[in-house]
Amino acid sequence: MSDDYTPPKVWTWEKQSGGKFAGTNRPVAGPTHDRELPVGRHPFQLYSLATPNGVKAGVMFEELLALGYEGAQYDAWLVDIGEGDQFGSGFVDINPNSKIPALMDHSGEAPVRIFESGSILLYLAEKFDEFLPGDIQHRTETMNWLFWQMGSAPYLGGGFGHFYNYAPVKIEYAIDRFTMETKRQLDVLNRRLAEHRYLAGDMYTIADIAVWAWYGQLALGRLYDAAEFLQVQDYEHVQRWAREIDERPAVQRGRMVNRTFGELHTQLHERHEASDFETRTEDKRG
């Protein structure tokens, strides 16, 4: 790589881009191999990994189950994006964009596929009438922040996270550009949360679940080893909100689902029964 790179008139894919995920990056869509997805016995089948986008789905299901919705029982199957599982034919049938999480709902007459994490949150919120206000004002405010996260997080993950933590070379311009934007986004949240307990007001909603998975975990020092670099402790209202949500038992369980990293008691590679969490707790005590 060179600092004086001049783009050609027509780009061609002649080599891998380098970095952690270079082996799975390619400029075309579609499956790379045939692979059927497993299907369990519960109404919902979740295919995911505990990245921030995957955490949204795990937390949402666990929040619904905590409220007593037996119809929200789900099987969670691990999709290892580092190994290219997302390009298997079965997964691509659910999500043609080959991104986790992906969900199948088998509770009705015909199965329903849901892909994109925001769509999954909205689908479940509407299906169970939870975590989404009924009045137009607060519902719209919830949607404002849900879509804010969808539009903003690529600058945090694909921008800052990639160039700061994953890129094979450190490019000052790119790191400065996306650090500035990430800190601006944290300030947006900090100003909102200085005046409201949650993003849509006094009610915990799918907007909080979506935004917390990215920015709450960033504020708690869990993303990109960048807490000191970004001085996340300076955003006091984001810190208050992030810690409050982090203390919710359903959030703690949701973070474990399809997780393959960290200490053993924080991992749950696949989730099929509530007792799976008890097993992890026993591992911790042992």
C-alpha atoms as an extended CHARMM CRD file, in Angstrom:
* protein
*
       286  EXT
         1         1  MET       CA              0.0000000000        0.0000000000        0.0000000000  PROA      1               0.0000000000
         2         2  SER       CA              1.1650000000        3.5210000000       -0.7610000000  PROA      2               0.0000000000
         3         3  ASP       CA              0.2920000000        6.9870000000        0.4910000000  PROA      3               0.0000000000
         4         4  ASP       CA              0.3010000000        8.2820000000       -3.0840000000  PROA      4               0.0000000000
         5         5  TYR       CA             -2.1630000000        5.7560000000       -4.4820000000  PROA      5               0.0000000000
         6         6  THR       CA             -4.0050000000        6.9420000000       -7.5600000000  PROA      6               0.0000000000
         7         7  PRO       CA             -7.2700000000        5.0800000000       -8.3000000000  PROA      7               0.0000000000
         8         8  PRO       CA             -7.4540000000        3.5460000000      -11.7920000000  PROA      8               0.0000000000
         9         9  LYS       CA            -10.2100000000        4.5400000000      -14.1850000000  PROA      9               0.0000000000
        10        10  VAL       CA            -11.8780000000        1.1600000000      -13.6380000000  PROA      10              0.0000000000
        11        11  TRP       CA            -11.4450000000       -0.7700000000      -10.4110000000  PROA      11              0.0000000000
        12        12  THR       CA            -10.7920000000       -4.5090000000      -10.6590000000  PROA      12              0.0000000000
        13        13  TRP       CA            -10.5570000000       -7.0680000000       -7.8880000000  PROA      13              0.0000000000
        14        14  GLU       CA             -7.0240000000       -8.3550000000       -8.1660000000  PROA      14              0.0000000000
        15        15  LYS       CA             -6.0540000000       -8.9800000000       -4.5470000000  PROA      15              0.0000000000
        16        16  GLN       CA             -7.4980000000       -9.2410000000       -1.0530000000  PROA      16              0.0000000000
        17        17  SER       CA             -7.7870000000       -5.9740000000        0.8140000000  PROA      17              0.0000000000
        18        18  GLY       CA             -5.9280000000       -7.2770000000        3.8690000000  PROA      18              0.0000000000
        19        19  GLY       CA             -7.0170000000       -7.0560000000        7.4670000000  PROA      19              0.0000000000
        20        20  LYS       CA             -8.9330000000       -9.3990000000        9.7440000000  PROA      20              0.0000000000
        21        21  PHE       CA            -11.8440000000      -10.1580000000        7.4050000000  PROA      21              0.0000000000
        22        22  ALA       CA             -9.9800000000      -10.0860000000        4.1020000000  PROA      22              0.0000000000
        23        23  GLY       CA            -10.6400000000      -13.7600000000        3.4430000000  PROA      23              0.0000000000
        24        24  THR       CA            -14.4180000000      -13.2740000000        3.4390000000  PROA      24              0.0000000000
        25        25  ASN       CA            -14.5970000000       -9.9570000000        1.5690000000  PROA      25              0.0000000000
        26        26  ARG       CA            -15.5620000000      -10.0290000000       -2.0940000000  PROA      26              0.0000000000
        27        27  PRO       CA            -17.2660000000       -7.6580000000       -4.5430000000  PROA      27              0.0000000000
        28        28  VAL       CA            -20.1940000000       -9.9440000000       -5.4470000000  PROA      28              0.0000000000
        29        29  ALA       CA            -23.2230000000      -11.2620000000       -3.5990000000  PROA      29              0.0000000000
        30        30  GLY       CA            -24.7570000000      -14.7160000000       -3.4450000000  PROA      30              0.0000000000
        31        31  PRO       CA            -23.7100000000      -17.9900000000       -1.8140000000  PROA      31              0.0000000000
        32        32  THR       CA            -20.2410000000      -19.4620000000       -2.0270000000  PROA      32              0.0000000000
        33        33  HSD       CA            -21.2720000000      -22.9460000000       -0.9150000000  PROA      33              0.0000000000
        34        34  ASP       CA            -24.3090000000      -25.1180000000       -0.2660000000  PROA      34              0.0000000000
        35        35  ARG       CA            -25.2450000000      -25.3840000000        3.3740000000  PROA      35              0.0000000000
        36        36  GLU       CA            -28.6360000000      -25.9420000000        4.9380000000  PROA      36              0.0000000000
        37        37  LEU       CA            -29.3490000000      -24.1550000000        8.1900000000  PROA      37              0.0000000000
        38        38  PRO       CA            -30.3530000000      -26.0920000000       11.3130000000  PROA      38              0.0000000000
        39        39  VAL       CA            -33.9070000000      -25.6760000000       12.5620000000  PROA      39              0.0000000000
        40        40  GLY       CA            -34.9160000000      -26.2500000000       16.1680000000  PROA      40              0.0000000000
        41        41  ARG       CA            -38.3020000000      -26.7350000000       17.7710000000  PROA      41              0.0000000000
        42        42  HSD       CA            -39.1090000000      -23.1770000000       18.8600000000  PROA      42              0.0000000000
        43        43  PRO       CA            -41.1710000000      -20.6280000000       16.9020000000  PROA      43              0.0000000000
        44        44  PHE       CA            -38.1820000000      -18.4360000000       16.1150000000  PROA      44              0.0000000000
        45        45  GLN       CA            -34.8830000000      -19.4550000000       14.5890000000  PROA      45              0.0000000000
        46        46  LEU       CA            -32.0850000000      -16.9250000000       15.0340000000  PROA      46              0.0000000000
        47        47  TYR       CA            -28.8770000000      -17.1990000000       13.0350000000  PROA      47              0.0000000000
        48        48  SER       CA            -26.3360000000      -14.8240000000       14.4410000000  PROA      48              0.0000000000
        49        49  LEU       CA            -23.0980000000      -13.9210000000       16.1850000000  PROA      49              0.0000000000
        50        50  ALA       CA            -22.6130000000      -11.6670000000       19.2300000000  PROA      50              0.0000000000
        51        51  THR       CA            -21.3570000000       -8.6400000000       17.3400000000  PROA      51              0.0000000000
        52        52  PRO       CA            -23.2300000000       -5.4260000000       18.2170000000  PROA      52              0.0000000000
        53        53  ASN       CA            -25.8490000000       -6.1060000000       15.5380000000  PROA      53              0.0000000000
        54        54  GLY       CA            -26.2730000000       -9.6740000000       16.7600000000  PROA      54              0.0000000000
        55        55  VAL       CA            -26.5340000000       -8.5320000000       20.3830000000  PROA      55              0.0000000000
        56        56  LYS       CA            -29.6080000000       -6.4720000000       19.4870000000  PROA      56              0.0000000000
        57        57  ALA       CA            -31.5680000000       -9.5920000000       18.5470000000  PROA      57              0.0000000000
        58        58  GLY       CA            -30.4020000000      -11.6260000000       21.5360000000  PROA      58              0.0000000000
        59        59  VAL       CA            -31.2970000000       -8.8450000000       23.9620000000  PROA      59              0.0000000000
        60        60  MET       CA            -34.7110000000       -8.3230000000       22.3730000000  PROA      60              0.0000000000
        61        61  PHE       CA            -35.6420000000      -11.9810000000       22.6790000000  PROA      61              0.0000000000
        62        62  GLU       CA            -34.4320000000      -12.1710000000       26.2620000000  PROA      62              0.0000000000
        63        63  GLU       CA            -36.3600000000       -9.0190000000       27.1800000000  PROA      63              0.0000000000
        64        64  LEU       CA            -39.5420000000      -10.5270000000       25.7270000000  PROA      64              0.0000000000
        65        65  LEU       CA            -38.9960000000      -13.7850000000       27.5670000000  PROA      65              0.0000000000
        66        66  ALA       CA            -38.3840000000      -11.8460000000       30.7880000000  PROA      66              0.0000000000
        67        67  LEU       CA            -41.8670000000      -10.3650000000       30.3590000000  PROA      67              0.0000000000
        68        68  GLY       CA            -43.3220000000      -13.8610000000       30.1620000000  PROA      68              0.0000000000
        69        69  TYR       CA            -43.9620000000      -14.2580000000       26.4260000000  PROA      69              0.0000000000
        70        70  GLU       CA            -43.6430000000      -17.9850000000       25.8160000000  PROA      70              0.0000000000
        71        71  GLY       CA            -44.2460000000      -17.3390000000       22.1230000000  PROA      71              0.0000000000
        72        72  ALA       CA            -40.8810000000      -15.6070000000       22.0100000000  PROA      72              0.0000000000
        73        73  GLN       CA            -38.9860000000      -18.8490000000       22.6030000000  PROA      73              0.0000000000
        74        74  TYR       CA            -36.1800000000      -19.1760000000       20.0910000000  PROA      74              0.0000000000
        75        75  ASP       CA            -33.2920000000      -21.3040000000       18.9610000000  PROA      75              0.0000000000
        76        76  ALA       CA            -30.0590000000      -19.4080000000       18.3700000000  PROA      76              0.0000000000
        77        77  TRP       CA            -27.5560000000      -20.8690000000       15.9320000000  PROA      77              0.0000000000
        78        78  LEU       CA            -24.0120000000      -19.6240000000       15.6000000000  PROA      78              0.0000000000
        79        79  VAL       CA            -22.9920000000      -18.0580000000       12.2830000000  PROA      79              0.0000000000
        80        80  ASP       CA            -19.2200000000      -17.6100000000       12.2200000000  PROA      80              0.0000000000
        81        81  ILE       CA            -18.6720000000      -14.6760000000        9.8720000000  PROA      81              0.0000000000
        82        82  GLY       CA            -14.8980000000      -15.1170000000       10.0860000000  PROA      82              0.0000000000
        83        83  GLU       CA            -15.3090000000      -18.5350000000        8.4870000000  PROA      83              0.0000000000
        84        84  GLY       CA            -17.7510000000      -17.3530000000        5.8270000000  PROA      84              0.0000000000
        85        85  ASP       CA            -20.8490000000      -19.0780000000        7.2700000000  PROA      85              0.0000000000
        86        86  GLN       CA            -22.9160000000      -16.0920000000        6.1330000000  PROA      86              0.0000000000
        87        87  PHE       CA            -22.3000000000      -17.1050000000        2.5150000000  PROA      87              0.0000000000
        88        88  GLY       CA            -23.8990000000      -20.5250000000        2.8610000000  PROA      88              0.0000000000
        89        89  SER       CA            -26.9060000000      -21.0610000000        0.6140000000  PROA      89              0.0000000000
        90        90  GLY       CA            -29.3520000000      -21.4590000000        3.4970000000  PROA      90              0.0000000000
        91        91  PHE       CA            -28.2840000000      -18.2210000000        5.1230000000  PROA      91              0.0000000000
        92        92  VAL       CA            -28.3490000000      -16.3000000000        1.8430000000  PROA      92              0.0000000000
        93        93  ASP       CA            -31.9180000000      -17.5230000000        1.3050000000  PROA      93              0.0000000000
        94        94  ILE       CA            -32.8860000000      -15.6270000000        4.4710000000  PROA      94              0.0000000000
        95        95  ASN       CA            -30.6250000000      -12.6340000000        3.9990000000  PROA      95              0.0000000000
        96        96  PRO       CA            -29.4120000000      -12.0040000000        0.4380000000  PROA      96              0.0000000000
        97        97  ASN       CA            -27.0580000000       -9.3890000000        1.9010000000  PROA      97              0.0000000000
        98        98  SER       CA            -25.1620000000      -12.0580000000        3.8820000000  PROA      98              0.0000000000
        99        99  LYS       CA            -25.0750000000      -10.1060000000        7.1450000000  PROA      99              0.0000000000
       100       100  ILE       CA            -26.0380000000      -11.2440000000       10.6320000000  PROA      100             0.0000000000
       101       101  PRO       CA            -28.4550000000      -11.4190000000       12.3170000000  PROA      101             0.0000000000
       102       102  ALA       CA            -31.0840000000      -13.2460000000       10.2960000000  PROA      102             0.0000000000
       103       103  LEU       CA            -34.3520000000      -14.5930000000       11.6620000000  PROA      103             0.0000000000
       104       104  MET       CA            -37.1030000000      -17.0110000000       10.6470000000  PROA      104             0.0000000000
       105       105  ASP       CA            -40.5330000000      -16.8760000000       12.2630000000  PROA      105             0.0000000000
       106       106  HSD       CA            -42.3220000000      -20.2350000000       12.0330000000  PROA      106             0.0000000000
       107       107  SER       CA            -45.1960000000      -19.2960000000       14.3410000000  PROA      107             0.0000000000
       108       108  GLY       CA            -47.7260000000      -18.5470000000       11.5980000000  PROA      108             0.0000000000
       109       109  GLU       CA            -49.2420000000      -20.3710000000        8.6470000000  PROA      109             0.0000000000
       110       110  ALA       CA            -46.2830000000      -19.5160000000        6.4480000000  PROA      110             0.0000000000
       111       111  PRO       CA            -42.7120000000      -18.8760000000        7.5950000000  PROA      111             0.0000000000
       112       112  VAL       CA            -41.5320000000      -15.2740000000        7.5630000000  PROA      112             0.0000000000
       113       113  ARG       CA            -37.9410000000      -14.2340000000        6.9960000000  PROA      113             0.0000000000
       114       114  ILE       CA            -36.6030000000      -11.0950000000        8.6750000000  PROA      114             0.0000000000
       115       115  PHE       CA            -33.1730000000       -9.6360000000        8.0190000000  PROA      115             0.0000000000
       116       116  GLU       CA            -31.3810000000       -6.4500000000        9.1290000000  PROA      116             0.0000000000
       117       117  SER       CA            -31.1890000000       -5.9430000000       12.8840000000  PROA      117             0.0000000000
       118       118  GLY       CA            -33.4500000000       -2.8960000000       12.9030000000  PROA      118             0.0000000000
       119       119  SER       CA            -36.1200000000       -4.7870000000       10.9910000000  PROA      119             0.0000000000
       120       120  ILE       CA            -35.8720000000       -7.6780000000       13.4700000000  PROA      120             0.0000000000
       121       121  LEU       CA            -36.3380000000       -5.3190000000       16.4330000000  PROA      121             0.0000000000
       122       122  LEU       CA            -39.3170000000       -3.6080000000       14.8230000000  PROA      122             0.0000000000
       123       123  TYR       CA            -40.8990000000       -6.9100000000       13.7640000000  PROA      123             0.0000000000
       124       124  LEU       CA            -40.6990000000       -8.3600000000       17.2700000000  PROA      124             0.0000000000
       125       125  ALA       CA            -41.8250000000       -5.1230000000       18.9190000000  PROA      125             0.0000000000
       126       126  GLU       CA            -44.9250000000       -5.0060000000       16.7370000000  PROA      126             0.0000000000
       127       127  LYS       CA            -45.6410000000       -8.7230000000       17.0200000000  PROA      127             0.0000000000
       128       128  PHE       CA            -45.5950000000       -8.6710000000       20.8250000000  PROA      128             0.0000000000
       129       129  ASP       CA            -46.6070000000       -5.0210000000       21.3050000000  PROA      129             0.0000000000
       130       130  GLU       CA            -43.6520000000       -4.2970000000       23.5660000000  PROA      130             0.0000000000
       131       131  PHE       CA            -40.7810000000       -1.7870000000       23.6770000000  PROA      131             0.0000000000
       132       132  LEU       CA            -42.5090000000        0.4380000000       21.1310000000  PROA      132             0.0000000000
       133       133  PRO       CA            -44.7850000000        3.2400000000       22.3950000000  PROA      133             0.0000000000
       134       134  GLY       CA            -48.3530000000        3.3120000000       21.1510000000  PROA      134             0.0000000000
       135       135  ASP       CA            -48.7910000000        7.0770000000       20.9280000000  PROA      135             0.0000000000
       136       136  ILE       CA            -47.5870000000        8.7060000000       17.7360000000  PROA      136             0.0000000000
       137       137  GLN       CA            -45.2320000000       11.1870000000       19.3750000000  PROA      137             0.0000000000
       138       138  HSD       CA            -43.1570000000        8.7070000000       21.3800000000  PROA      138             0.0000000000
       139       139  ARG       CA            -43.3880000000        6.0160000000       18.7060000000  PROA      139             0.0000000000
       140       140  THR       CA            -41.9570000000        8.4550000000       16.1840000000  PROA      140             0.0000000000
       141       141  GLU       CA            -39.2160000000        9.4930000000       18.5920000000  PROA      141             0.0000000000
       142       142  THR       CA            -38.3500000000        5.8160000000       19.0360000000  PROA      142             0.0000000000
       143       143  MET       CA            -38.1480000000        5.3710000000       15.2790000000  PROA      143             0.0000000000
       144       144  ASN       CA            -36.0670000000        8.5390000000       14.9740000000  PROA      144             0.0000000000
       145       145  TRP       CA            -33.3620000000        7.0550000000       17.2010000000  PROA      145             0.0000000000
       146       146  LEU       CA            -33.6530000000        3.5620000000       15.7550000000  PROA      146             0.0000000000
       147       147  PHE       CA            -32.9780000000        4.9090000000       12.2800000000  PROA      147             0.0000000000
       148       148  TRP       CA            -30.3030000000        7.2490000000       13.6650000000  PROA      148             0.0000000000
       149       149  GLN       CA            -28.4430000000        4.1570000000       14.8020000000  PROA      149             0.0000000000
       150       150  MET       CA            -28.8490000000        2.4620000000       11.4360000000  PROA      150             0.0000000000
       151       151  GLY       CA            -27.4110000000        5.4750000000        9.6510000000  PROA      151             0.0000000000
       152       152  SER       CA            -24.7070000000        6.3470000000       12.1830000000  PROA      152             0.0000000000
       153       153  ALA       CA            -23.1970000000        3.0330000000       13.2670000000  PROA      153             0.0000000000
       154       154  PRO       CA            -21.4970000000        2.3050000000        9.9150000000  PROA      154             0.0000000000
       155       155  TYR       CA            -19.2630000000        5.3110000000       10.6190000000  PROA      155             0.0000000000
       156       156  LEU       CA            -18.4490000000        3.8160000000       14.0170000000  PROA      156             0.0000000000
       157       157  GLY       CA            -17.9530000000        0.2030000000       12.9140000000  PROA      157             0.0000000000
       158       158  GLY       CA            -16.9740000000        0.2170000000        9.2710000000  PROA      158             0.0000000000
       159       159  GLY       CA            -15.2680000000        3.5750000000        9.6490000000  PROA      159             0.0000000000
       160       160  PHE       CA            -13.6320000000        4.1000000000       13.0280000000  PROA      160             0.0000000000
       161       161  GLY       CA            -13.5310000000        0.4660000000       14.1450000000  PROA      161             0.0000000000
       162       162  HSD       CA            -12.0850000000       -0.7480000000       10.8860000000  PROA      162             0.0000000000
       163       163  PHE       CA             -9.3490000000        1.8230000000       10.4530000000  PROA      163             0.0000000000
       164       164  TYR       CA             -8.4390000000        2.0540000000       14.1460000000  PROA      164             0.0000000000
       165       165  ASN       CA             -8.5100000000       -1.6480000000       14.9770000000  PROA      165             0.0000000000
       166       166  TYR       CA             -8.6990000000       -3.9190000000       11.9250000000  PROA      166             0.0000000000
       167       167  ALA       CA             -6.9960000000       -2.2580000000        8.9640000000  PROA      167             0.0000000000
       168       168  PRO       CA             -3.5900000000       -3.7530000000        8.0700000000  PROA      168             0.0000000000
       169       169  VAL       CA             -2.0320000000       -0.2720000000        8.0840000000  PROA      169             0.0000000000
       170       170  LYS       CA             -2.7110000000        2.8070000000       10.2340000000  PROA      170             0.0000000000
       171       171  ILE       CA             -3.8790000000        5.6690000000        8.0430000000  PROA      171             0.0000000000
       172       172  GLU       CA             -3.8700000000        8.9450000000        9.9740000000  PROA      172             0.0000000000
       173       173  TYR       CA             -6.3920000000       10.6760000000        7.7440000000  PROA      173             0.0000000000
       174       174  ALA       CA             -8.9050000000        7.8230000000        7.9730000000  PROA      174             0.0000000000
       175       175  ILE       CA             -8.5160000000        7.4220000000       11.7570000000  PROA      175             0.0000000000
       176       176  ASP       CA             -8.8330000000       11.1660000000       12.3530000000  PROA      176             0.0000000000
       177       177  ARG       CA            -11.8480000000       11.4050000000       10.0510000000  PROA      177             0.0000000000
       178       178  PHE       CA            -13.8300000000        8.6550000000       11.7190000000  PROA      178             0.0000000000
       179       179  THR       CA            -12.6790000000        9.4700000000       15.2630000000  PROA      179             0.0000000000
       180       180  MET       CA            -14.0710000000       12.9570000000       14.8140000000  PROA      180             0.0000000000
       181       181  GLU       CA            -17.3830000000       11.5620000000       13.6040000000  PROA      181             0.0000000000
       182       182  THR       CA            -17.5860000000        8.9520000000       16.3780000000  PROA      182             0.0000000000
       183       183  LYS       CA            -17.0140000000       11.5860000000       19.0440000000  PROA      183             0.0000000000
       184       184  ARG       CA            -19.5990000000       13.8270000000       17.4250000000  PROA      184             0.0000000000
       185       185  GLN       CA            -22.1190000000       10.9810000000       17.5630000000  PROA      185             0.0000000000
       186       186  LEU       CA            -21.3320000000       10.3540000000       21.2280000000  PROA      186             0.0000000000
       187       187  ASP       CA            -21.9710000000       14.0320000000       21.8610000000  PROA      187             0.0000000000
       188       188  VAL       CA            -25.3180000000       13.7940000000       20.0650000000  PROA      188             0.0000000000
       189       189  LEU       CA            -26.3150000000       10.9930000000       22.4250000000  PROA      189             0.0000000000
       190       190  ASN       CA            -24.8920000000       12.7390000000       25.4710000000  PROA      190             0.0000000000
       191       191  ARG       CA            -26.9660000000       15.8550000000       24.8250000000  PROA      191             0.0000000000
       192       192  ARG       CA            -30.1310000000       13.8140000000       24.3490000000  PROA      192             0.0000000000
       193       193  LEU       CA            -29.5620000000       11.7070000000       27.4450000000  PROA      193             0.0000000000
       194       194  ALA       CA            -28.8160000000       14.7680000000       29.5530000000  PROA      194             0.0000000000
       195       195  GLU       CA            -32.5160000000       15.5840000000       29.2700000000  PROA      195             0.0000000000
       196       196  HSD       CA            -34.1280000000       12.1270000000       29.0800000000  PROA      196             0.0000000000
       197       197  ARG       CA            -33.6880000000        8.8350000000       30.9030000000  PROA      197             0.0000000000
       198       198  TYR       CA            -33.9860000000        6.8840000000       27.6660000000  PROA      198             0.0000000000
       199       199  LEU       CA            -33.7330000000        7.9240000000       24.0440000000  PROA      199             0.0000000000
       200       200  ALA       CA            -37.4710000000        8.1800000000       23.4150000000  PROA      200             0.0000000000
       201       201  GLY       CA            -38.2250000000        9.6480000000       26.8420000000  PROA      201             0.0000000000
       202       202  ASP       CA            -39.0680000000        7.7650000000       30.0270000000  PROA      202             0.0000000000
       203       203  MET       CA            -39.7160000000        4.4150000000       28.3400000000  PROA      203             0.0000000000
       204       204  TYR       CA            -37.0790000000        1.8060000000       27.4840000000  PROA      204             0.0000000000
       205       205  THR       CA            -37.6110000000        0.9570000000       23.8140000000  PROA      205             0.0000000000
       206       206  ILE       CA            -36.1070000000       -0.8190000000       20.8290000000  PROA      206             0.0000000000
       207       207  ALA       CA            -34.2060000000        2.4050000000       20.1630000000  PROA      207             0.0000000000
       208       208  ASP       CA            -32.2620000000        1.9060000000       23.4010000000  PROA      208             0.0000000000
       209       209  ILE       CA            -31.6110000000       -1.7440000000       22.5580000000  PROA      209             0.0000000000
       210       210  ALA       CA            -30.2850000000       -0.8400000000       19.1070000000  PROA      210             0.0000000000
       211       211  VAL       CA            -28.1720000000        2.1260000000       20.1590000000  PROA      211             0.0000000000
       212       212  TRP       CA            -26.8630000000        0.4970000000       23.3480000000  PROA      212             0.0000000000
       213       213  ALA       CA            -25.5370000000       -2.5120000000       21.4330000000  PROA      213             0.0000000000
       214       214  TRP       CA            -23.1490000000       -0.1590000000       19.6470000000  PROA      214             0.0000000000
       215       215  TYR       CA            -22.6710000000        3.0370000000       21.6150000000  PROA      215             0.0000000000
       216       216  GLY       CA            -23.4310000000        1.7330000000       25.0970000000  PROA      216             0.0000000000
       217       217  GLN       CA            -20.8720000000       -1.0130000000       24.7020000000  PROA      217             0.0000000000
       218       218  LEU       CA            -18.4250000000        1.4980000000       23.2280000000  PROA      218             0.0000000000
       219       219  ALA       CA            -18.9200000000        3.7070000000       26.2890000000  PROA      219             0.0000000000
       220       220  LEU       CA            -18.3290000000        0.7060000000       28.5600000000  PROA      220             0.0000000000
       221       221  GLY       CA            -15.0140000000       -0.0240000000       26.8480000000  PROA      221             0.0000000000
       222       222  ARG       CA            -16.0570000000       -3.1800000000       25.0200000000  PROA      222             0.0000000000
       223       223  LEU       CA            -15.4540000000       -2.1720000000       21.4130000000  PROA      223             0.0000000000
       224       224  TYR       CA            -12.1570000000       -1.8230000000       19.5580000000  PROA      224             0.0000000000
       225       225  ASP       CA            -10.0110000000       -1.3150000000       22.7090000000  PROA      225             0.0000000000
       226       226  ALA       CA            -10.6670000000        2.3690000000       22.1330000000  PROA      226             0.0000000000
       227       227  ALA       CA            -12.0950000000        3.6640000000       25.4280000000  PROA      227             0.0000000000
       228       228  GLU       CA             -9.0060000000        5.6520000000       26.3810000000  PROA      228             0.0000000000
       229       229  PHE       CA             -8.4000000000        6.8500000000       22.8380000000  PROA      229             0.0000000000
       230       230  LEU       CA            -11.9540000000        8.1980000000       22.5700000000  PROA      230             0.0000000000
       231       231  GLN       CA            -12.0990000000        9.3660000000       26.2230000000  PROA      231             0.0000000000
       232       232  VAL       CA            -15.5280000000        7.7670000000       26.5400000000  PROA      232             0.0000000000
       233       233  GLN       CA            -15.7220000000        8.5690000000       30.2560000000  PROA      233             0.0000000000
       234       234  ASP       CA            -16.2390000000       12.2300000000       29.3650000000  PROA      234             0.0000000000
       235       235  TYR       CA            -19.7460000000       11.5060000000       28.0690000000  PROA      235             0.0000000000
       236       236  GLU       CA            -21.3300000000       11.3220000000       31.5020000000  PROA      236             0.0000000000
       237       237  HSD       CA            -24.9530000000       10.9690000000       30.4400000000  PROA      237             0.0000000000
       238       238  VAL       CA            -24.1150000000        8.2290000000       27.9520000000  PROA      238             0.0000000000
       239       239  GLN       CA            -22.2200000000        6.5030000000       30.7660000000  PROA      239             0.0000000000
       240       240  ARG       CA            -25.2330000000        6.6980000000       33.1000000000  PROA      240             0.0000000000
       241       241  TRP       CA            -27.5650000000        5.3020000000       30.4400000000  PROA      241             0.0000000000
       242       242  ALA       CA            -25.1040000000        2.6030000000       29.3250000000  PROA      242             0.0000000000
       243       243  ARG       CA            -24.5700000000        1.3150000000       32.8700000000  PROA      243             0.0000000000
       244       244  GLU       CA            -28.2880000000        1.2810000000       33.6500000000  PROA      244             0.0000000000
       245       245  ILE       CA            -29.1020000000       -0.8130000000       30.6030000000  PROA      245             0.0000000000
       246       246  ASP       CA            -26.0860000000       -3.0490000000       31.1980000000  PROA      246             0.0000000000
       247       247  GLU       CA            -27.5250000000       -4.0010000000       34.5890000000  PROA      247             0.0000000000
       248       248  ARG       CA            -30.7170000000       -5.4300000000       33.1000000000  PROA      248             0.0000000000
       249       249  PRO       CA            -30.6470000000       -9.2520000000       33.4570000000  PROA      249             0.0000000000
       250       250  ALA       CA            -32.1090000000       -9.7410000000       29.9810000000  PROA      250             0.0000000000
       251       251  VAL       CA            -29.3490000000       -7.6040000000       28.4940000000  PROA      251             0.0000000000
       252       252  GLN       CA            -26.7130000000       -9.6370000000       30.3090000000  PROA      252             0.0000000000
       253       253  ARG       CA            -28.2380000000      -12.8420000000       28.9480000000  PROA      253             0.0000000000
       254       254  GLY       CA            -28.6730000000      -11.4160000000       25.4550000000  PROA      254             0.0000000000
       255       255  ARG       CA            -24.9920000000      -10.5070000000       25.2720000000  PROA      255             0.0000000000
       256       256  MET       CA            -24.0730000000      -14.1470000000       25.8510000000  PROA      256             0.0000000000
       257       257  VAL       CA            -26.0850000000      -15.5660000000       22.9650000000  PROA      257             0.0000000000
       258       258  ASN       CA            -23.9220000000      -16.7490000000       20.0480000000  PROA      258             0.0000000000
       259       259  ARG       CA            -20.8410000000      -15.3540000000       21.7620000000  PROA      259             0.0000000000
       260       260  THR       CA            -17.5160000000      -17.0480000000       21.0470000000  PROA      260             0.0000000000
       261       261  PHE       CA            -15.1060000000      -14.6790000000       22.7740000000  PROA      261             0.0000000000
       262       262  GLY       CA            -14.3390000000      -13.4900000000       26.2890000000  PROA      262             0.0000000000
       263       263  GLU       CA            -14.4100000000      -15.5940000000       29.4390000000  PROA      263             0.0000000000
       264       264  LEU       CA            -16.1840000000      -18.9380000000       29.2350000000  PROA      264             0.0000000000
       265       265  HSD       CA            -19.0360000000      -17.9550000000       31.5370000000  PROA      265             0.0000000000
       266       266  THR       CA            -19.8940000000      -15.0430000000       29.2130000000  PROA      266             0.0000000000
       267       267  GLN       CA            -20.2010000000      -17.2820000000       26.1560000000  PROA      267             0.0000000000
       268       268  LEU       CA            -23.1840000000      -19.1970000000       24.8650000000  PROA      268             0.0000000000
       269       269  HSD       CA            -22.3420000000      -20.3850000000       21.3630000000  PROA      269             0.0000000000
       270       270  GLU       CA            -25.8770000000      -21.5940000000       20.7240000000  PROA      270             0.0000000000
       271       271  ARG       CA            -29.0040000000      -21.0100000000       22.7710000000  PROA      271             0.0000000000
       272       272  HSD       CA            -31.8830000000      -23.4900000000       22.8040000000  PROA      272             0.0000000000
       273       273  GLU       CA            -33.1930000000      -23.5920000000       26.3720000000  PROA      273             0.0000000000
       274       274  ALA       CA            -33.3120000000      -21.2620000000       29.3520000000  PROA      274             0.0000000000
       275       275  SER       CA            -31.2160000000      -23.8400000000       31.1860000000  PROA      275             0.0000000000
       276       276  ASP       CA            -28.3330000000      -22.9960000000       28.8510000000  PROA      276             0.0000000000
       277       277  PHE       CA            -27.7910000000      -19.8660000000       30.9290000000  PROA      277             0.0000000000
       278       278  GLU       CA            -27.8560000000      -21.8740000000       34.1550000000  PROA      278             0.0000000000
       279       279  THR       CA            -25.0550000000      -24.0490000000       32.7580000000  PROA      279             0.0000000000
       280       280  ARG       CA            -22.9430000000      -20.9460000000       32.1100000000  PROA      280             0.0000000000
       281       281  THR       CA            -23.6280000000      -19.7770000000       35.6640000000  PROA      281             0.0000000000
       282       282  GLU       CA            -22.5320000000      -23.1190000000       37.0390000000  PROA      282             0.0000000000
       283       283  ASP       CA            -19.3330000000      -22.8490000000       34.9850000000  PROA      283             0.0000000000
       284       284  LYS       CA            -18.6590000000      -19.4890000000       36.5760000000  PROA      284             0.0000000000
       285       285  ARG       CA            -19.2250000000      -20.7920000000       40.0950000000  PROA      285             0.0000000000
       286       286  GLY       CA            -17.0700000000      -23.8100000000       39.4010000000  PROA      286             0.0000000000
